[in-house]
Amino acid sequence: METGSEKRRGVWGTRLGFILAASGSAVGLGNIWKFPYITGEYGGGAFVLVYLGCIALVGLPLMYAELIIGRRGHGSALGSLKALVSQQGGAGRDLSEFTGTLAVASGFLILSYYSVVAGWAIHFLWVSMDLIPLSAEGGAATTFGHLVGDWRLSTLWHTVFLCLTITVVGRGVHEGIERACSRLMPALAGILCVLLVYVGLTGGLARSFEFLFRPDFAKLSGEGVLEALGHAFFTLSLGMGAMITYGSYLQNDRTVVRDGVTVAVLDTVIALLAGLVIFAVVFAANGNPAAGPGLVFVTLPDLFATMPGGELVGMAFFFLLIFAAWSSAISLLEVVVAYFIDQHSLSRTQASWLLGGLIWMAGVGSALWSPVLDFLDNLTTRYMLPVGGLVIAILAGWFVRRGDREAGFLSLGDSGRPLAAVWTVTIRFVTPVLLAAVLLAKMGILRLPW
Ligand code: TRP
């Protein structure tokens, strides 16, 4: 039965709908653009292994923390945190206030540049369809340079992408977000499978496999470990209350643990498959896997142009990128919109278009001047999300009441109690210490031993 408040705030229609929406949030540019290029830069296998460790030690515990806070707190990031810790006195309240506000600011800033990058993917979709020709001189590098350098063009695609996002969020949790993700995610999985079969036929898959799964620890640097930890965070959409917000539209605690694990596994599998496809294309043409951020927008389009059936493959690939980015952008906007609905009593439609409009303006800054984009990317992923995650871990571990904390584990039966104990130790000690170490290292205060 839906209660009055559920009717007003919205609820997921089905459990599968929630899983698709949450994995839609997790699977994004982070998986298909960033994961492959940082893996390439940091040398492959060993980096992947550290990344998997970070997902398990930091990602999963925080995923559970966020989901249960949302589920039990029943509000936006700020509303849920305040509801759960308010009985615990002053510090908890202040920390909640701080985190809730930081969460909205992070969502706002991330979406502003995320939408610009997603817009580039739309441009390259046209390029791959030959509706915009690849530059005759210099190929994709020139086309990409021209796109990034022309703020009007970047702004055009940014506007298109953001309008798509606003439209979905404006329609509501069930009618908008759940419905959109229920279509986007299967499409995304289908495209990825087709691409895998294709690279299986055209070669490069074996080398790609080896690159991703044979660790060479000599190639791993301290910098790589930090990057892996930061990325584990970003890729699971943690540290800014996205999973708190999505968790708050769940109707009961029963499957929170299992659903959290499912989302994390789906996200990881899709990142690895995307990496396999991309490096297979690169290796088949003897390209450079360490091409950096341009891997997807420069290296790949050039290779698609020379491959058999490359036009179709390119199209499929950029559809994949756009779908992934779209379902993630939806969750970024939802965090901001939910806050304004809960705290300032705006209607969903008002909040979506008003906040979407402001985010659009901020995004124009990134389209105008790419250092703004880099700055915002660094600020949010290196500092704001880890700080958010750190405080959420502290609140979940130390301030939330035991009954609320452990609720999600109890439905697991006998194995619930020991799992709850393991989680409690991790979220109280391991996760915060690792996060604090990353932050201090990024600030140059903590020196890495290697
Ligand atoms: N997880 C997404 C990606 O991998 C990005 C994202 C969406 C995100 N929502 C978020 C990151 C909330 C941090 C917090 O691209």
Short mmCIF file of C-alpha atoms and ligand atoms in Angstrom, two decimals:
data_model
loop_
_atom_site.label_atom_id
_atom_site.label_comp_id
_atom_site.label_asym_id
_atom_site.label_seq_id
_atom_site.Cartn_x
_atom_site.Cartn_y
_atom_site.Cartn_z
CA MET A 1 0.00 0.00 0.00
CA GLU A 2 1.22 3.47 -0.80
CA THR A 3 1.02 5.95 2.04
CA GLY A 4 0.14 9.61 1.48
CA SER A 5 3.76 10.67 1.72
CA GLU A 6 4.81 8.00 -0.78
CA LYS A 7 2.21 9.26 -3.18
CA ARG A 8 3.53 12.77 -2.88
CA ARG A 9 7.23 11.87 -3.06
CA GLY A 10 6.93 8.94 -5.45
CA VAL A 11 7.94 5.27 -5.18
CA TRP A 12 9.49 2.69 -7.49
CA GLY A 13 6.92 0.52 -9.21
CA THR A 14 8.91 -2.69 -8.97
CA ARG A 15 12.11 -3.99 -7.47
CA LEU A 16 13.56 -4.50 -10.94
CA GLY A 17 12.65 -0.92 -11.77
CA PHE A 18 14.70 0.29 -8.82
CA ILE A 19 17.67 -1.90 -9.75
CA LEU A 20 17.59 -0.61 -13.32
CA ALA A 21 17.36 3.00 -12.16
CA ALA A 22 20.16 2.62 -9.63
CA SER A 23 22.43 0.80 -12.07
CA GLY A 24 21.47 3.41 -14.65
CA SER A 25 22.84 5.97 -12.26
CA ALA A 26 26.00 3.98 -11.66
CA VAL A 27 26.73 3.05 -15.26
CA GLY A 28 27.71 6.24 -17.02
CA LEU A 29 30.50 8.19 -18.63
CA GLY A 30 32.54 6.93 -15.69
CA ASN A 31 32.31 3.37 -17.02
CA ILE A 32 32.59 3.90 -20.72
CA TRP A 33 34.76 6.98 -21.02
CA LYS A 34 36.76 7.33 -17.84
CA PHE A 35 37.40 3.77 -16.64
CA PRO A 36 38.99 2.64 -19.91
CA TYR A 37 41.19 5.69 -20.25
CA ILE A 38 42.47 5.70 -16.68
CA THR A 39 43.05 1.94 -16.88
CA GLY A 40 45.06 2.59 -20.03
CA GLU A 41 47.03 5.37 -18.39
CA TYR A 42 47.81 3.42 -15.24
CA GLY A 43 48.91 0.30 -17.03
CA GLY A 44 46.01 -2.18 -17.05
CA GLY A 45 45.67 -5.34 -14.92
CA ALA A 46 47.18 -4.23 -11.62
CA PHE A 47 45.10 -1.06 -11.66
CA VAL A 48 41.97 -3.08 -12.35
CA LEU A 49 42.70 -5.32 -9.38
CA VAL A 50 43.13 -2.37 -7.02
CA TYR A 51 39.95 -0.87 -8.40
CA LEU A 52 38.02 -4.07 -7.66
CA GLY A 53 39.41 -4.03 -4.12
CA CYS A 54 38.24 -0.44 -3.67
CA ILE A 55 34.76 -1.32 -4.86
CA ALA A 56 34.60 -4.05 -2.22
CA LEU A 57 36.15 -2.14 0.69
CA VAL A 58 34.79 1.33 0.16
CA GLY A 59 32.12 1.12 -2.51
CA LEU A 60 29.89 -1.64 -1.20
CA PRO A 61 29.81 -0.53 2.45
CA LEU A 62 28.95 3.00 1.42
CA MET A 63 26.39 1.86 -1.08
CA TYR A 64 24.59 0.05 1.71
CA ALA A 65 24.96 3.05 4.03
CA GLU A 66 23.40 5.39 1.49
CA LEU A 67 20.56 3.06 0.57
CA ILE A 68 19.54 2.37 4.13
CA ILE A 69 19.78 6.03 5.15
CA GLY A 70 17.44 6.93 2.30
CA ARG A 71 15.13 4.01 2.93
CA ARG A 72 14.80 4.73 6.63
CA GLY A 73 15.05 8.51 6.47
CA HIS A 74 12.50 8.76 3.71
CA GLY A 75 13.64 12.04 2.25
CA SER A 76 16.16 13.81 0.03
CA ALA A 77 19.82 13.50 1.04
CA LEU A 78 19.49 16.28 3.60
CA GLY A 79 16.01 15.29 4.79
CA SER A 80 16.96 11.64 5.30
CA LEU A 81 20.17 12.38 7.16
CA LYS A 82 18.48 14.86 9.42
CA ALA A 83 15.61 12.50 10.14
CA LEU A 84 17.93 9.69 11.19
CA VAL A 85 20.49 11.51 13.27
CA SER A 86 18.50 14.33 14.79
CA GLN A 87 17.99 12.50 18.06
CA GLN A 88 21.72 12.20 18.55
CA GLY A 89 22.42 15.78 19.45
CA GLY A 90 24.29 18.70 17.95
CA ALA A 91 27.26 17.23 16.06
CA GLY A 92 25.12 14.80 14.10
CA ARG A 93 22.75 17.54 13.11
CA ASP A 94 25.51 19.85 11.95
CA LEU A 95 27.23 17.09 10.02
CA SER A 96 23.94 16.16 8.35
CA GLU A 97 23.26 19.75 7.43
CA PHE A 98 26.76 20.04 5.98
CA THR A 99 26.57 16.79 4.00
CA GLY A 100 23.08 17.40 2.69
CA THR A 101 24.09 20.80 1.38
CA LEU A 102 27.37 19.49 -0.02
CA ALA A 103 25.43 16.73 -1.79
CA VAL A 104 23.20 19.18 -3.62
CA ALA A 105 26.15 21.36 -4.56
CA SER A 106 28.04 18.30 -5.88
CA GLY A 107 25.09 17.14 -7.95
CA PHE A 108 24.68 20.62 -9.39
CA LEU A 109 28.34 21.04 -10.32
CA ILE A 110 28.90 17.50 -11.62
CA LEU A 111 25.84 17.64 -13.86
CA SER A 112 26.93 21.00 -15.28
CA TYR A 113 30.07 19.57 -16.87
CA TYR A 114 28.83 15.98 -17.25
CA SER A 115 26.20 17.30 -19.62
CA VAL A 116 28.83 19.05 -21.74
CA VAL A 117 30.84 15.83 -22.11
CA ALA A 118 27.66 13.86 -22.86
CA GLY A 119 26.92 16.52 -25.48
CA TRP A 120 30.22 15.69 -27.21
CA ALA A 121 28.99 12.10 -27.47
CA ILE A 122 25.89 13.37 -29.33
CA HIS A 123 28.15 15.27 -31.72
CA PHE A 124 30.16 12.13 -32.38
CA LEU A 125 26.98 10.17 -32.95
CA TRP A 126 26.33 12.48 -35.90
CA VAL A 127 29.95 12.14 -36.95
CA SER A 128 29.69 8.37 -36.91
CA MET A 129 26.56 8.56 -39.06
CA ASP A 130 28.52 10.73 -41.49
CA LEU A 131 26.05 13.57 -41.01
CA ILE A 132 28.99 15.63 -39.80
CA PRO A 133 32.13 14.62 -41.70
CA LEU A 134 35.28 13.65 -39.86
CA SER A 135 37.84 16.36 -40.51
CA ALA A 136 39.87 15.50 -43.63
CA GLU A 137 43.00 16.89 -42.07
CA GLY A 138 43.99 15.34 -38.77
CA GLY A 139 40.85 13.17 -38.49
CA ALA A 140 39.06 12.87 -35.17
CA ALA A 141 41.68 14.90 -33.29
CA THR A 142 40.81 17.92 -35.40
CA THR A 143 37.06 17.25 -35.21
CA PHE A 144 37.29 16.92 -31.44
CA GLY A 145 39.52 19.99 -31.09
CA HIS A 146 37.08 21.99 -33.16
CA LEU A 147 34.14 20.82 -31.03
CA VAL A 148 35.81 21.63 -27.72
CA GLY A 149 37.05 24.95 -29.08
CA ASP A 150 33.67 26.06 -30.41
CA TRP A 151 31.56 26.95 -27.41
CA ARG A 152 28.41 27.48 -29.45
CA LEU A 153 28.58 23.96 -30.80
CA SER A 154 29.35 22.46 -27.38
CA THR A 155 26.53 24.51 -25.86
CA LEU A 156 24.08 23.31 -28.50
CA TRP A 157 24.69 19.63 -27.61
CA HIS A 158 24.81 20.42 -23.90
CA THR A 159 21.37 22.03 -24.24
CA VAL A 160 19.94 19.04 -26.09
CA PHE A 161 21.30 16.60 -23.54
CA LEU A 162 20.13 18.56 -20.52
CA CYS A 163 16.63 18.97 -21.96
CA LEU A 164 16.41 15.19 -22.35
CA THR A 165 17.43 14.80 -18.72
CA ILE A 166 15.06 17.45 -17.38
CA THR A 167 12.13 15.97 -19.29
CA VAL A 168 12.58 12.59 -17.64
CA VAL A 169 13.10 13.90 -14.10
CA GLY A 170 10.14 16.26 -14.46
CA ARG A 171 7.84 13.31 -15.10
CA GLY A 172 8.49 11.76 -11.72
CA VAL A 173 10.10 8.77 -10.08
CA HIS A 174 7.95 6.02 -11.51
CA GLU A 175 6.61 7.59 -14.70
CA GLY A 176 9.86 9.30 -15.61
CA ILE A 177 13.02 7.84 -14.11
CA GLU A 178 11.98 4.22 -13.74
CA ARG A 179 10.36 4.05 -17.13
CA ALA A 180 13.29 5.67 -18.94
CA CYS A 181 15.88 3.48 -17.23
CA SER A 182 13.86 0.34 -17.89
CA ARG A 183 14.32 1.05 -21.58
CA LEU A 184 17.80 2.50 -21.58
CA MET A 185 19.52 -0.22 -19.55
CA PRO A 186 18.45 -3.24 -21.61
CA ALA A 187 19.29 -1.29 -24.78
CA LEU A 188 22.70 -0.53 -23.36
CA ALA A 189 23.35 -4.15 -22.45
CA GLY A 190 22.24 -5.26 -25.91
CA ILE A 191 24.55 -2.81 -27.69
CA LEU A 192 27.45 -3.88 -25.52
CA CYS A 193 26.86 -7.55 -26.41
CA VAL A 194 26.74 -6.76 -30.12
CA LEU A 195 29.99 -4.81 -29.85
CA LEU A 196 31.62 -7.68 -27.98
CA VAL A 197 30.68 -10.15 -30.69
CA TYR A 198 32.01 -7.72 -33.27
CA VAL A 199 35.42 -7.32 -31.64
CA GLY A 200 35.48 -11.07 -31.09
CA LEU A 201 35.28 -11.44 -34.86
CA THR A 202 37.63 -8.63 -35.85
CA GLY A 203 40.48 -9.48 -33.49
CA GLY A 204 42.20 -7.73 -30.63
CA LEU A 205 40.04 -9.35 -27.97
CA ALA A 206 42.76 -11.65 -26.67
CA ARG A 207 45.26 -8.84 -26.20
CA SER A 208 42.60 -6.67 -24.65
CA PHE A 209 41.76 -9.45 -22.20
CA GLU A 210 45.38 -9.82 -21.27
CA PHE A 211 45.82 -6.08 -20.84
CA LEU A 212 42.87 -5.86 -18.44
CA PHE A 213 43.33 -9.05 -16.47
CA ARG A 214 47.02 -9.80 -16.27
CA PRO A 215 48.33 -7.63 -13.46
CA ASP A 216 51.82 -6.17 -13.74
CA PHE A 217 52.46 -4.53 -10.41
CA ALA A 218 55.57 -2.81 -11.66
CA LYS A 219 53.25 -0.53 -13.58
CA LEU A 220 51.17 0.44 -10.57
CA SER A 221 51.94 3.78 -8.91
CA GLY A 222 50.66 5.43 -5.73
CA GLU A 223 48.91 7.90 -7.95
CA GLY A 224 47.13 4.94 -9.61
CA VAL A 225 45.89 3.63 -6.26
CA LEU A 226 44.40 7.03 -5.41
CA GLU A 227 42.78 7.25 -8.79
CA ALA A 228 41.29 3.76 -8.37
CA LEU A 229 39.77 4.69 -5.04
CA GLY A 230 38.38 7.97 -6.33
CA HIS A 231 36.93 6.23 -9.33
CA ALA A 232 35.32 3.43 -7.30
CA PHE A 233 33.36 6.20 -5.72
CA PHE A 234 32.39 8.08 -8.79
CA THR A 235 31.40 5.02 -10.76
CA LEU A 236 28.98 3.80 -8.07
CA SER A 237 27.43 7.28 -7.76
CA LEU A 238 28.44 7.55 -4.13
CA GLY A 239 29.34 10.47 -1.90
CA MET A 240 26.57 12.87 -2.82
CA GLY A 241 23.39 11.24 -1.74
CA ALA A 242 22.28 9.86 -5.09
CA MET A 243 21.74 6.44 -3.56
CA ILE A 244 20.16 8.04 -0.48
CA THR A 245 17.66 9.72 -2.75
CA TYR A 246 16.99 6.59 -4.83
CA GLY A 247 16.81 4.51 -1.64
CA SER A 248 14.16 6.81 -0.28
CA TYR A 249 11.73 5.72 -3.00
CA LEU A 250 11.96 2.06 -1.90
CA GLN A 251 8.98 0.60 -0.12
CA ASN A 252 10.80 -1.68 2.34
CA ASP A 253 14.24 -2.66 3.64
CA ARG A 254 14.03 -6.32 2.75
CA THR A 255 16.33 -6.50 -0.23
CA VAL A 256 18.54 -3.46 0.28
CA VAL A 257 21.71 -5.52 0.72
CA ARG A 258 21.14 -7.75 -2.26
CA ASP A 259 20.07 -4.88 -4.49
CA GLY A 260 23.14 -2.85 -3.52
CA VAL A 261 25.42 -5.76 -4.41
CA THR A 262 23.57 -6.32 -7.69
CA VAL A 263 24.03 -2.69 -8.69
CA ALA A 264 27.73 -2.72 -7.83
CA VAL A 265 28.28 -5.98 -9.75
CA LEU A 266 26.37 -4.75 -12.80
CA ASP A 267 28.34 -1.53 -12.79
CA THR A 268 31.66 -3.34 -12.55
CA VAL A 269 30.81 -5.90 -15.20
CA ILE A 270 29.72 -3.20 -17.63
CA ALA A 271 32.89 -1.16 -17.03
CA LEU A 272 35.03 -4.24 -17.67
CA LEU A 273 33.08 -5.19 -20.82
CA ALA A 274 33.31 -1.63 -22.14
CA GLY A 275 37.05 -1.73 -21.44
CA LEU A 276 37.35 -5.07 -23.27
CA VAL A 277 35.59 -3.68 -26.34
CA ILE A 278 37.52 -0.43 -26.44
CA PHE A 279 40.97 -1.96 -25.96
CA ALA A 280 40.20 -4.68 -28.47
CA VAL A 281 39.54 -1.98 -31.07
CA VAL A 282 42.72 -0.18 -30.05
CA PHE A 283 44.93 -3.28 -30.11
CA ALA A 284 43.48 -4.60 -33.36
CA ALA A 285 44.82 -1.44 -35.02
CA ASN A 286 48.00 -1.27 -32.95
CA GLY A 287 46.82 1.93 -31.30
CA ASN A 288 47.99 3.34 -28.00
CA PRO A 289 45.90 2.27 -24.95
CA ALA A 290 47.30 5.14 -22.88
CA ALA A 291 45.82 7.90 -25.02
CA GLY A 292 44.15 9.58 -22.03
CA PRO A 293 40.82 11.43 -22.04
CA GLY A 294 40.85 11.50 -25.84
CA LEU A 295 40.67 7.70 -26.03
CA VAL A 296 36.95 7.63 -26.71
CA PHE A 297 36.59 10.85 -28.68
CA VAL A 298 39.79 10.75 -30.76
CA THR A 299 41.37 7.29 -30.90
CA LEU A 300 38.15 5.35 -31.36
CA PRO A 301 36.45 7.50 -34.05
CA ASP A 302 39.65 7.33 -36.14
CA LEU A 303 39.69 3.56 -35.80
CA PHE A 304 35.98 3.19 -36.54
CA ALA A 305 36.57 5.10 -39.77
CA THR A 306 38.94 2.39 -41.00
CA MET A 307 37.17 -0.73 -39.71
CA PRO A 308 34.86 -2.99 -41.70
CA GLY A 309 31.32 -1.86 -40.87
CA GLY A 310 32.88 0.90 -38.79
CA GLU A 311 30.05 3.30 -39.39
CA LEU A 312 27.52 1.02 -37.72
CA VAL A 313 29.89 0.11 -34.92
CA GLY A 314 30.64 3.76 -34.28
CA MET A 315 26.96 4.54 -34.17
CA ALA A 316 26.28 1.71 -31.75
CA PHE A 317 29.15 2.83 -29.57
CA PHE A 318 28.02 6.43 -29.30
CA PHE A 319 24.43 5.39 -28.64
CA LEU A 320 25.85 3.31 -25.79
CA LEU A 321 27.74 6.28 -24.44
CA ILE A 322 24.74 8.59 -24.67
CA PHE A 323 22.33 6.14 -23.03
CA ALA A 324 24.75 5.50 -20.20
CA ALA A 325 25.31 9.21 -19.64
CA TRP A 326 21.60 9.96 -19.81
CA SER A 327 20.53 7.56 -17.07
CA SER A 328 23.34 8.87 -14.84
CA ALA A 329 22.53 12.51 -15.47
CA ILE A 330 18.96 11.74 -14.43
CA SER A 331 20.18 10.71 -10.98
CA LEU A 332 22.40 13.76 -10.63
CA LEU A 333 19.47 16.04 -11.36
CA GLU A 334 17.16 14.00 -9.14
CA VAL A 335 19.36 14.65 -6.08
CA VAL A 336 19.06 18.39 -6.63
CA VAL A 337 15.37 18.31 -7.52
CA ALA A 338 14.42 16.08 -4.56
CA TYR A 339 16.12 18.54 -2.24
CA PHE A 340 14.12 21.47 -3.56
CA ILE A 341 10.86 19.51 -3.52
CA ASP A 342 11.40 18.39 0.08
CA GLN A 343 12.97 21.51 1.55
CA HIS A 344 11.40 24.31 -0.43
CA SER A 345 8.08 22.79 -1.42
CA LEU A 346 8.55 23.39 -5.12
CA SER A 347 6.55 21.16 -7.45
CA ARG A 348 8.52 18.55 -9.37
CA THR A 349 8.01 20.26 -12.69
CA GLN A 350 9.02 23.65 -11.33
CA ALA A 351 12.07 22.27 -9.56
CA SER A 352 13.21 20.27 -12.60
CA TRP A 353 13.07 23.16 -15.06
CA LEU A 354 14.27 25.83 -12.64
CA LEU A 355 17.27 23.88 -11.36
CA GLY A 356 17.90 22.37 -14.77
CA GLY A 357 18.05 25.92 -16.14
CA LEU A 358 20.58 27.02 -13.54
CA ILE A 359 22.69 23.92 -14.17
CA TRP A 360 22.52 24.71 -17.88
CA MET A 361 23.97 28.16 -17.20
CA ALA A 362 26.79 26.73 -15.12
CA GLY A 363 27.46 24.21 -17.88
CA VAL A 364 27.89 26.95 -20.45
CA GLY A 365 30.94 27.97 -18.41
CA SER A 366 32.47 24.53 -19.07
CA ALA A 367 31.52 24.69 -22.73
CA LEU A 368 33.10 28.14 -23.06
CA TRP A 369 36.36 27.33 -21.44
CA SER A 370 37.64 23.81 -20.97
CA PRO A 371 39.80 24.66 -17.90
CA VAL A 372 36.49 25.28 -16.10
CA LEU A 373 35.45 21.74 -16.96
CA ASP A 374 38.74 20.30 -15.70
CA PHE A 375 38.56 22.40 -12.57
CA LEU A 376 35.01 21.26 -11.74
CA ASP A 377 35.87 17.64 -12.49
CA ASN A 378 38.84 17.81 -10.11
CA LEU A 379 37.00 19.74 -7.44
CA THR A 380 34.05 17.37 -7.34
CA THR A 381 35.66 13.97 -7.85
CA ARG A 382 38.83 14.58 -5.85
CA TYR A 383 37.44 16.59 -2.99
CA MET A 384 33.69 17.00 -2.75
CA LEU A 385 32.68 13.36 -3.29
CA PRO A 386 35.33 11.89 -0.96
CA VAL A 387 34.44 14.45 1.72
CA GLY A 388 30.75 13.62 1.24
CA GLY A 389 31.49 9.90 1.42
CA LEU A 390 33.64 10.34 4.50
CA VAL A 391 30.94 12.19 6.40
CA ILE A 392 28.22 9.80 5.23
CA ALA A 393 30.34 6.88 6.49
CA ILE A 394 30.83 8.59 9.84
CA LEU A 395 27.15 9.43 10.16
CA ALA A 396 26.04 5.93 9.14
CA GLY A 397 28.57 4.21 11.40
CA TRP A 398 28.45 6.39 14.48
CA PHE A 399 25.30 8.49 14.53
CA VAL A 400 22.48 6.46 13.03
CA ARG A 401 20.60 4.28 15.53
CA ARG A 402 21.51 0.61 15.55
CA GLY A 403 18.02 -0.51 14.58
CA ASP A 404 18.06 1.71 11.51
CA ARG A 405 21.63 0.81 10.65
CA GLU A 406 21.13 -2.92 10.69
CA ALA A 407 17.60 -3.10 9.36
CA GLY A 408 18.64 -4.14 5.87
CA PHE A 409 20.71 -7.08 7.11
CA LEU A 410 18.12 -8.64 9.36
CA SER A 411 16.01 -9.92 6.50
CA LEU A 412 18.95 -12.09 5.42
CA GLY A 413 18.22 -14.48 8.28
CA ASP A 414 21.07 -16.17 10.12
CA SER A 415 23.82 -14.68 8.01
CA GLY A 416 22.43 -11.19 8.65
CA ARG A 417 23.96 -10.62 12.08
CA PRO A 418 27.59 -11.46 11.28
CA LEU A 419 27.33 -9.51 8.03
CA ALA A 420 25.96 -6.53 9.93
CA ALA A 421 28.90 -6.76 12.32
CA VAL A 422 31.42 -6.86 9.47
CA TRP A 423 29.73 -3.92 7.80
CA THR A 424 29.68 -1.90 11.01
CA VAL A 425 33.42 -2.33 11.55
CA THR A 426 34.13 -1.47 7.92
CA ILE A 427 31.98 1.64 7.79
CA ARG A 428 33.25 2.86 11.16
CA PHE A 429 36.95 2.33 10.61
CA VAL A 430 38.10 1.03 7.24
CA THR A 431 36.08 3.23 4.89
CA PRO A 432 36.70 6.52 6.74
CA VAL A 433 40.42 5.85 7.16
CA LEU A 434 40.87 5.02 3.47
CA LEU A 435 38.88 8.06 2.43
CA ALA A 436 40.72 10.37 4.77
CA ALA A 437 44.02 8.99 3.43
CA VAL A 438 42.97 9.73 -0.14
CA LEU A 439 41.95 13.26 0.73
CA LEU A 440 45.15 13.99 2.61
CA ALA A 441 47.25 12.50 -0.17
CA LYS A 442 45.46 14.58 -2.79
CA MET A 443 46.12 17.67 -0.74
CA GLY A 444 49.78 16.74 -0.53
CA ILE A 445 49.67 16.43 3.26
CA LEU A 446 50.17 12.66 3.29
CA ARG A 447 53.16 11.45 1.32
CA LEU A 448 52.74 8.14 -0.47
CA PRO A 449 55.41 5.56 0.33
CA TRP A 450 56.01 4.78 -3.33
N1 TRP B 1 28.18 7.00 -11.72
C1 TRP B 1 28.13 7.83 -12.88
C2 TRP B 1 29.22 7.45 -13.84
O1 TRP B 1 29.90 6.48 -13.64
C3 TRP B 1 28.16 9.29 -12.58
C4 TRP B 1 27.23 9.70 -11.51
C5 TRP B 1 25.90 9.72 -11.55
C6 TRP B 1 27.56 10.07 -10.22
N2 TRP B 1 25.38 10.09 -10.36
C7 TRP B 1 26.37 10.32 -9.53
C8 TRP B 1 28.76 10.20 -9.60
C9 TRP B 1 26.37 10.68 -8.21
C10 TRP B 1 28.77 10.57 -8.27
C11 TRP B 1 27.61 10.78 -7.58
O2 TRP B 1 29.40 8.10 -14.82
#
